[in-house]
Short mmCIF file of N, CA and C in Angstrom, two decimals:
data_model
loop_
_atom_site.label_atom_id
_atom_site.label_comp_id
_atom_site.label_asym_id
_atom_site.label_seq_id
_atom_site.Cartn_x
_atom_site.Cartn_y
_atom_site.Cartn_z
N UNK A 128 171.49 31.40 57.92
CA UNK A 128 171.15 30.39 56.95
C UNK A 128 170.56 31.07 55.70
N UNK A 129 171.00 30.57 54.54
CA UNK A 129 170.56 31.22 53.28
C UNK A 129 169.32 30.52 52.78
N UNK A 130 168.42 31.32 52.31
CA UNK A 130 167.16 30.82 51.69
C UNK A 130 167.32 30.64 50.21
N UNK A 131 166.34 29.96 49.59
CA UNK A 131 166.37 29.80 48.16
C UNK A 131 166.42 31.17 47.45
N UNK A 132 165.69 32.14 47.93
CA UNK A 132 165.68 33.47 47.36
C UNK A 132 167.06 34.15 47.40
N UNK A 133 167.76 33.88 48.47
CA UNK A 133 169.10 34.48 48.65
C UNK A 133 170.03 33.88 47.59
N UNK A 134 169.89 32.60 47.33
CA UNK A 134 170.66 31.89 46.33
C UNK A 134 170.27 32.45 44.94
N UNK A 135 169.03 32.61 44.67
CA UNK A 135 168.60 33.13 43.40
C UNK A 135 169.12 34.51 43.15
N UNK A 136 169.05 35.36 44.20
CA UNK A 136 169.62 36.71 44.15
C UNK A 136 171.10 36.67 43.80
N UNK A 137 171.81 35.81 44.47
CA UNK A 137 173.30 35.69 44.27
C UNK A 137 173.56 35.23 42.87
N UNK A 138 172.85 34.27 42.34
CA UNK A 138 173.04 33.77 40.97
C UNK A 138 172.76 34.89 39.97
N UNK A 139 171.72 35.64 40.22
CA UNK A 139 171.35 36.77 39.34
C UNK A 139 172.47 37.82 39.29
N UNK A 140 173.00 38.13 40.42
CA UNK A 140 174.08 39.12 40.47
C UNK A 140 175.39 38.57 39.89
N UNK A 141 175.69 37.31 40.20
CA UNK A 141 176.91 36.69 39.63
C UNK A 141 176.79 36.61 38.12
N UNK A 142 175.62 36.30 37.61
CA UNK A 142 175.45 36.31 36.13
C UNK A 142 175.68 37.66 35.51
N UNK A 143 175.27 38.73 36.23
CA UNK A 143 175.53 40.09 35.74
C UNK A 143 176.98 40.41 35.74
N UNK A 144 177.70 40.02 36.81
CA UNK A 144 179.17 40.31 36.88
C UNK A 144 179.95 39.49 35.86
N UNK A 145 179.65 38.20 35.81
CA UNK A 145 180.38 37.31 34.93
C UNK A 145 179.89 37.28 33.52
N UNK A 146 178.80 37.90 33.23
CA UNK A 146 178.17 37.92 31.92
C UNK A 146 178.02 36.50 31.37
N UNK A 147 177.51 35.64 32.25
CA UNK A 147 177.29 34.22 31.89
C UNK A 147 176.89 33.43 33.10
N UNK A 148 176.99 32.13 33.04
CA UNK A 148 176.55 31.25 34.15
C UNK A 148 177.33 31.56 35.44
N UNK A 149 176.63 31.39 36.54
CA UNK A 149 177.25 31.62 37.90
C UNK A 149 177.97 30.34 38.32
N UNK A 150 179.27 30.43 38.57
CA UNK A 150 180.01 29.28 39.01
C UNK A 150 179.73 28.95 40.48
N UNK A 151 179.93 27.71 40.85
CA UNK A 151 179.69 27.26 42.21
C UNK A 151 180.65 27.98 43.14
N UNK A 152 181.89 28.10 42.74
CA UNK A 152 182.87 28.77 43.60
C UNK A 152 182.47 30.22 43.87
N UNK A 153 182.10 30.94 42.82
CA UNK A 153 181.68 32.34 42.98
C UNK A 153 180.48 32.48 43.90
N UNK A 154 179.53 31.57 43.81
CA UNK A 154 178.33 31.58 44.65
C UNK A 154 178.70 31.29 46.09
N UNK A 155 179.61 30.31 46.32
CA UNK A 155 180.04 29.98 47.67
C UNK A 155 180.66 31.13 48.30
N UNK A 156 181.50 31.88 47.53
CA UNK A 156 182.14 33.06 48.07
C UNK A 156 181.16 34.17 48.40
N UNK A 157 180.19 34.40 47.52
CA UNK A 157 179.21 35.49 47.69
C UNK A 157 178.32 35.15 48.89
N UNK A 158 177.91 33.89 49.10
CA UNK A 158 177.00 33.54 50.17
C UNK A 158 177.74 33.08 51.45
N UNK A 159 179.04 32.98 51.41
CA UNK A 159 179.84 32.56 52.56
C UNK A 159 179.38 31.19 53.04
N UNK A 160 179.28 30.27 52.07
CA UNK A 160 178.96 28.88 52.37
C UNK A 160 179.91 28.00 51.60
N UNK A 161 179.86 26.71 51.89
CA UNK A 161 180.75 25.74 51.18
C UNK A 161 180.27 25.48 49.77
N UNK A 162 181.15 25.11 48.83
CA UNK A 162 180.74 24.71 47.54
C UNK A 162 179.70 23.53 47.54
N UNK A 163 179.88 22.62 48.53
CA UNK A 163 178.91 21.52 48.64
C UNK A 163 177.53 22.03 48.98
N UNK A 164 177.41 23.03 49.82
CA UNK A 164 176.11 23.63 50.08
C UNK A 164 175.50 24.30 48.87
N UNK A 165 176.34 24.91 48.10
CA UNK A 165 175.85 25.56 46.86
C UNK A 165 175.37 24.44 45.87
N UNK A 166 176.13 23.39 45.76
CA UNK A 166 175.70 22.30 44.87
C UNK A 166 174.39 21.71 45.23
N UNK A 167 174.18 21.53 46.55
CA UNK A 167 172.95 20.98 47.06
C UNK A 167 171.77 21.92 46.70
N UNK A 168 171.87 23.20 46.97
CA UNK A 168 170.78 24.11 46.76
C UNK A 168 170.57 24.33 45.22
N UNK A 169 171.62 24.32 44.47
CA UNK A 169 171.47 24.43 42.99
C UNK A 169 170.68 23.28 42.49
N UNK A 170 170.92 22.09 42.98
CA UNK A 170 170.12 20.87 42.60
C UNK A 170 168.67 21.09 42.91
N UNK A 171 168.36 21.59 44.12
CA UNK A 171 166.99 21.77 44.53
C UNK A 171 166.33 22.87 43.63
N UNK A 172 167.02 23.91 43.38
CA UNK A 172 166.48 25.01 42.54
C UNK A 172 166.25 24.53 41.12
N UNK A 173 167.14 23.68 40.64
CA UNK A 173 166.98 23.15 39.29
C UNK A 173 165.76 22.23 39.24
N UNK A 174 165.54 21.42 40.25
CA UNK A 174 164.39 20.50 40.36
C UNK A 174 163.08 21.37 40.32
N UNK A 175 163.13 22.59 40.90
CA UNK A 175 161.96 23.44 40.91
C UNK A 175 161.79 24.22 39.63
N UNK A 176 162.68 24.10 38.70
CA UNK A 176 162.58 24.81 37.45
C UNK A 176 163.03 26.23 37.48
N UNK A 177 163.77 26.62 38.51
CA UNK A 177 164.20 27.99 38.67
C UNK A 177 165.56 28.31 37.97
N UNK A 178 166.32 27.27 37.66
CA UNK A 178 167.62 27.45 37.05
C UNK A 178 167.95 26.20 36.26
N UNK A 179 168.92 26.40 35.35
CA UNK A 179 169.54 25.29 34.64
C UNK A 179 170.97 25.27 35.10
N UNK A 180 171.50 24.05 35.32
CA UNK A 180 172.87 23.93 35.77
C UNK A 180 173.63 22.99 34.86
N UNK A 181 174.74 23.48 34.35
CA UNK A 181 175.57 22.60 33.54
C UNK A 181 176.91 22.48 34.26
N UNK A 182 177.25 21.20 34.50
CA UNK A 182 178.46 20.80 35.28
C UNK A 182 179.67 21.49 34.61
N UNK A 183 180.54 22.08 35.46
CA UNK A 183 181.77 22.76 35.11
C UNK A 183 181.54 24.10 34.39
N UNK A 184 180.29 24.50 34.19
CA UNK A 184 179.98 25.78 33.57
C UNK A 184 179.28 26.72 34.55
N UNK A 185 178.28 26.21 35.25
CA UNK A 185 177.61 27.00 36.25
C UNK A 185 176.08 27.02 36.09
N UNK A 186 175.46 27.89 36.82
CA UNK A 186 173.98 27.93 36.91
C UNK A 186 173.51 29.18 36.15
N UNK A 187 172.41 28.99 35.42
CA UNK A 187 171.76 30.08 34.68
C UNK A 187 170.25 30.05 35.04
N UNK A 188 169.73 31.19 35.46
CA UNK A 188 168.35 31.30 35.91
C UNK A 188 167.40 31.14 34.76
N UNK A 189 166.28 30.46 34.97
CA UNK A 189 165.24 30.41 33.99
C UNK A 189 164.42 31.68 34.11
N UNK A 190 163.44 31.87 33.24
CA UNK A 190 162.62 33.13 33.36
C UNK A 190 161.96 33.22 34.71
N UNK A 191 161.43 32.12 35.22
CA UNK A 191 160.78 32.17 36.56
C UNK A 191 161.79 32.46 37.64
N UNK A 192 163.02 31.91 37.53
CA UNK A 192 164.09 32.17 38.46
C UNK A 192 164.51 33.61 38.45
N UNK A 193 164.59 34.20 37.28
CA UNK A 193 164.93 35.59 37.12
C UNK A 193 163.90 36.48 37.84
N UNK A 194 162.63 36.16 37.62
CA UNK A 194 161.55 36.89 38.26
C UNK A 194 161.68 36.86 39.82
N UNK A 195 161.86 35.69 40.34
CA UNK A 195 161.97 35.51 41.76
C UNK A 195 163.27 36.20 42.30
N UNK A 196 164.35 36.12 41.55
CA UNK A 196 165.60 36.80 41.95
C UNK A 196 165.40 38.29 41.91
N UNK A 197 164.71 38.79 40.90
CA UNK A 197 164.46 40.25 40.76
C UNK A 197 163.64 40.73 41.97
N UNK A 198 162.61 39.95 42.36
CA UNK A 198 161.83 40.31 43.56
C UNK A 198 162.66 40.29 44.82
N UNK A 199 163.49 39.26 44.97
CA UNK A 199 164.39 39.15 46.18
C UNK A 199 165.39 40.30 46.20
N UNK A 200 165.92 40.66 45.08
CA UNK A 200 166.87 41.79 45.07
C UNK A 200 166.20 43.10 45.30
N UNK A 201 164.98 43.28 44.83
CA UNK A 201 164.21 44.49 45.15
C UNK A 201 163.99 44.62 46.61
N UNK A 202 163.56 43.52 47.28
CA UNK A 202 163.34 43.56 48.70
C UNK A 202 164.62 43.88 49.44
N UNK A 203 165.74 43.27 49.00
CA UNK A 203 167.04 43.53 49.63
C UNK A 203 167.44 45.01 49.47
N UNK A 204 167.24 45.54 48.32
CA UNK A 204 167.54 46.98 48.10
C UNK A 204 166.70 47.89 48.99
N UNK A 205 165.45 47.57 49.11
CA UNK A 205 164.56 48.38 49.98
C UNK A 205 165.10 48.32 51.43
N UNK A 206 165.41 47.16 51.90
CA UNK A 206 165.93 47.00 53.29
C UNK A 206 167.22 47.74 53.44
N UNK A 207 168.15 47.56 52.49
CA UNK A 207 169.46 48.18 52.56
C UNK A 207 169.36 49.70 52.57
N UNK A 208 168.57 50.25 51.67
CA UNK A 208 168.39 51.72 51.61
C UNK A 208 167.68 52.24 52.82
N UNK A 209 166.69 51.53 53.33
CA UNK A 209 166.03 51.99 54.56
C UNK A 209 166.99 52.04 55.73
N UNK A 210 167.77 50.96 55.88
CA UNK A 210 168.76 50.94 57.00
C UNK A 210 169.81 52.01 56.85
N UNK A 211 170.35 52.17 55.67
CA UNK A 211 171.46 53.15 55.47
C UNK A 211 170.98 54.59 55.40
N UNK A 212 169.91 54.82 54.65
CA UNK A 212 169.51 56.21 54.40
C UNK A 212 168.53 56.81 55.42
N UNK A 213 167.69 55.96 55.95
CA UNK A 213 166.64 56.42 56.89
C UNK A 213 167.11 56.24 58.33
N UNK A 214 167.51 55.05 58.69
CA UNK A 214 167.96 54.75 60.05
C UNK A 214 169.45 55.08 60.31
N UNK A 215 170.24 55.26 59.22
CA UNK A 215 171.67 55.54 59.34
C UNK A 215 172.41 54.46 60.12
N UNK A 216 172.05 53.19 59.85
CA UNK A 216 172.75 52.08 60.48
C UNK A 216 174.07 51.88 59.81
N UNK A 217 175.16 51.95 60.58
CA UNK A 217 176.52 51.83 60.01
C UNK A 217 176.70 50.49 59.35
N UNK A 218 176.33 49.39 59.97
CA UNK A 218 176.54 48.05 59.48
C UNK A 218 175.27 47.60 58.67
N UNK A 219 174.85 48.48 57.76
CA UNK A 219 173.56 48.21 57.05
C UNK A 219 173.64 46.99 56.20
N UNK A 220 174.79 46.64 55.59
CA UNK A 220 174.84 45.45 54.76
C UNK A 220 174.61 44.17 55.56
N UNK A 221 175.27 44.07 56.66
CA UNK A 221 175.12 42.91 57.55
C UNK A 221 173.68 42.84 58.05
N UNK A 222 173.11 43.94 58.44
CA UNK A 222 171.72 43.95 58.90
C UNK A 222 170.73 43.57 57.80
N UNK A 223 171.00 44.08 56.62
CA UNK A 223 170.07 43.81 55.45
C UNK A 223 170.14 42.33 55.11
N UNK A 224 171.31 41.77 55.16
CA UNK A 224 171.47 40.36 54.86
C UNK A 224 170.76 39.48 55.90
N UNK A 225 170.81 39.93 57.15
CA UNK A 225 170.11 39.19 58.23
C UNK A 225 168.58 39.31 58.10
N UNK A 226 168.14 40.52 57.71
CA UNK A 226 166.68 40.78 57.61
C UNK A 226 166.01 40.30 56.36
N UNK A 227 166.75 40.14 55.28
CA UNK A 227 166.09 39.82 53.97
C UNK A 227 165.31 38.56 54.00
N UNK A 228 165.76 37.61 54.78
CA UNK A 228 165.07 36.27 54.84
C UNK A 228 163.77 36.33 55.67
N UNK A 229 163.60 37.36 56.50
CA UNK A 229 162.45 37.44 57.39
C UNK A 229 161.47 38.51 57.14
N UNK A 230 161.83 39.45 56.20
CA UNK A 230 160.94 40.51 55.80
C UNK A 230 160.02 40.04 54.74
N UNK A 231 158.70 40.15 55.02
CA UNK A 231 157.74 39.69 54.00
C UNK A 231 157.38 40.86 53.05
N UNK A 232 156.60 40.53 52.05
CA UNK A 232 156.24 41.50 51.01
C UNK A 232 155.50 42.71 51.55
N UNK A 233 154.64 42.50 52.55
CA UNK A 233 153.91 43.60 53.12
C UNK A 233 154.84 44.60 53.80
N UNK A 234 155.73 44.13 54.59
CA UNK A 234 156.73 45.02 55.30
C UNK A 234 157.59 45.72 54.24
N UNK A 235 158.09 44.99 53.24
CA UNK A 235 158.89 45.60 52.22
C UNK A 235 158.18 46.67 51.49
N UNK A 236 156.88 46.45 51.15
CA UNK A 236 156.05 47.54 50.49
C UNK A 236 155.96 48.75 51.34
N UNK A 237 155.78 48.56 52.67
CA UNK A 237 155.67 49.74 53.58
C UNK A 237 156.94 50.47 53.71
N UNK A 238 158.09 49.73 53.76
CA UNK A 238 159.36 50.42 53.84
C UNK A 238 159.61 51.12 52.55
N UNK A 239 159.17 50.56 51.41
CA UNK A 239 159.34 51.17 50.13
C UNK A 239 158.73 52.55 50.03
N UNK A 240 157.58 52.74 50.70
CA UNK A 240 156.99 54.05 50.69
C UNK A 240 157.80 55.13 51.39
N UNK A 241 158.65 54.69 52.30
CA UNK A 241 159.53 55.60 53.05
C UNK A 241 160.75 56.02 52.23
N UNK A 242 161.28 55.08 51.47
CA UNK A 242 162.56 55.35 50.79
C UNK A 242 162.42 55.95 49.38
N UNK A 243 161.19 55.91 48.82
CA UNK A 243 160.95 56.53 47.51
C UNK A 243 161.86 55.82 46.51
N UNK A 244 161.65 54.53 46.29
CA UNK A 244 162.48 53.71 45.39
C UNK A 244 162.35 54.17 43.94
N UNK A 245 163.48 54.26 43.21
CA UNK A 245 163.43 54.68 41.82
C UNK A 245 162.84 53.53 40.94
N UNK A 246 162.30 53.90 39.79
CA UNK A 246 161.64 52.92 38.91
C UNK A 246 162.61 51.85 38.39
N UNK A 247 163.89 52.18 38.27
CA UNK A 247 164.82 51.25 37.71
C UNK A 247 165.32 50.18 38.71
N UNK A 248 164.81 50.25 39.94
CA UNK A 248 165.22 49.26 40.96
C UNK A 248 164.72 47.87 40.54
N UNK A 249 165.43 46.84 40.65
CA UNK A 249 166.78 46.72 41.29
C UNK A 249 167.89 46.81 40.32
N UNK A 250 167.66 47.27 39.08
CA UNK A 250 168.77 47.36 38.15
C UNK A 250 169.78 48.42 38.57
N UNK A 251 169.43 49.24 39.56
CA UNK A 251 170.36 50.24 40.11
C UNK A 251 171.33 49.64 41.04
N UNK A 252 171.13 48.33 41.40
CA UNK A 252 172.03 47.62 42.33
C UNK A 252 173.29 47.34 41.55
N UNK A 253 174.43 47.74 42.14
CA UNK A 253 175.76 47.53 41.52
C UNK A 253 176.34 46.23 42.10
N UNK A 254 176.36 45.14 41.35
CA UNK A 254 176.90 43.91 41.95
C UNK A 254 178.38 43.93 42.29
N UNK A 255 179.13 44.75 41.61
CA UNK A 255 180.58 44.85 41.91
C UNK A 255 180.81 45.57 43.22
N UNK A 256 180.05 46.65 43.48
CA UNK A 256 180.17 47.37 44.74
C UNK A 256 179.30 46.76 45.81
N UNK A 257 178.42 45.87 45.45
CA UNK A 257 177.54 45.14 46.39
C UNK A 257 176.66 46.12 47.18
N UNK A 258 176.12 47.08 46.44
CA UNK A 258 175.18 47.98 47.04
C UNK A 258 174.38 48.75 46.00
N UNK A 259 173.28 49.35 46.46
CA UNK A 259 172.45 50.13 45.60
C UNK A 259 173.13 51.44 45.25
N UNK A 260 172.97 51.87 43.99
CA UNK A 260 173.59 53.14 43.54
C UNK A 260 172.93 54.33 44.27
N UNK A 261 171.79 54.15 44.85
CA UNK A 261 171.03 55.25 45.48
C UNK A 261 171.28 55.38 46.98
N UNK A 262 172.29 54.73 47.46
CA UNK A 262 172.62 54.89 48.92
C UNK A 262 173.06 56.38 49.06
N UNK A 263 172.79 56.94 50.23
CA UNK A 263 173.22 58.28 50.49
C UNK A 263 174.70 58.40 50.43
N UNK A 264 175.24 59.55 50.05
CA UNK A 264 176.73 59.73 50.03
C UNK A 264 177.28 59.39 51.48
N UNK A 265 178.36 58.62 51.48
CA UNK A 265 178.99 58.21 52.71
C UNK A 265 178.49 56.93 53.23
N UNK A 266 177.32 56.52 52.85
CA UNK A 266 176.77 55.25 53.38
C UNK A 266 177.60 54.09 52.91
N UNK A 267 178.11 54.10 51.68
CA UNK A 267 178.90 52.99 51.22
C UNK A 267 180.28 52.90 51.91
N UNK A 268 180.66 54.04 52.46
CA UNK A 268 181.96 54.10 53.18
C UNK A 268 181.84 53.54 54.62
N UNK A 269 180.58 53.36 55.07
CA UNK A 269 180.34 52.90 56.44
C UNK A 269 180.68 51.44 56.62
N UNK A 270 180.78 50.71 55.48
CA UNK A 270 181.05 49.27 55.59
C UNK A 270 182.55 48.98 55.43
#
């Protein structure tokens, strides 16, 4: 099940790839959910002031939405790099996606001390490759 933060993260990344609003179809593809599910969550996030949605154009994050998406992506990067670089989990992406909704800030901070996250995180996350640029060599080939 996808959380609001997972949607915000997906919108943030889609906006970076598309250089504009995130379309419902693109988000449904990224999150592996139906377009109807995306529309429902987009409406909820818009009601909370986290994004603006224009029919037939897509969703654009507000400043508050960008901040929450940034935090969610940072946590995801920490989990992904910990699984791939420290634990050498082959299916690190699937595991990171499963864990991101249940890892709280305290756990993420503690994992962060182990991976030595670069200052530019999460801007080091490559949305086209769907992974952090700082994964160890060969880790991106494991998927």
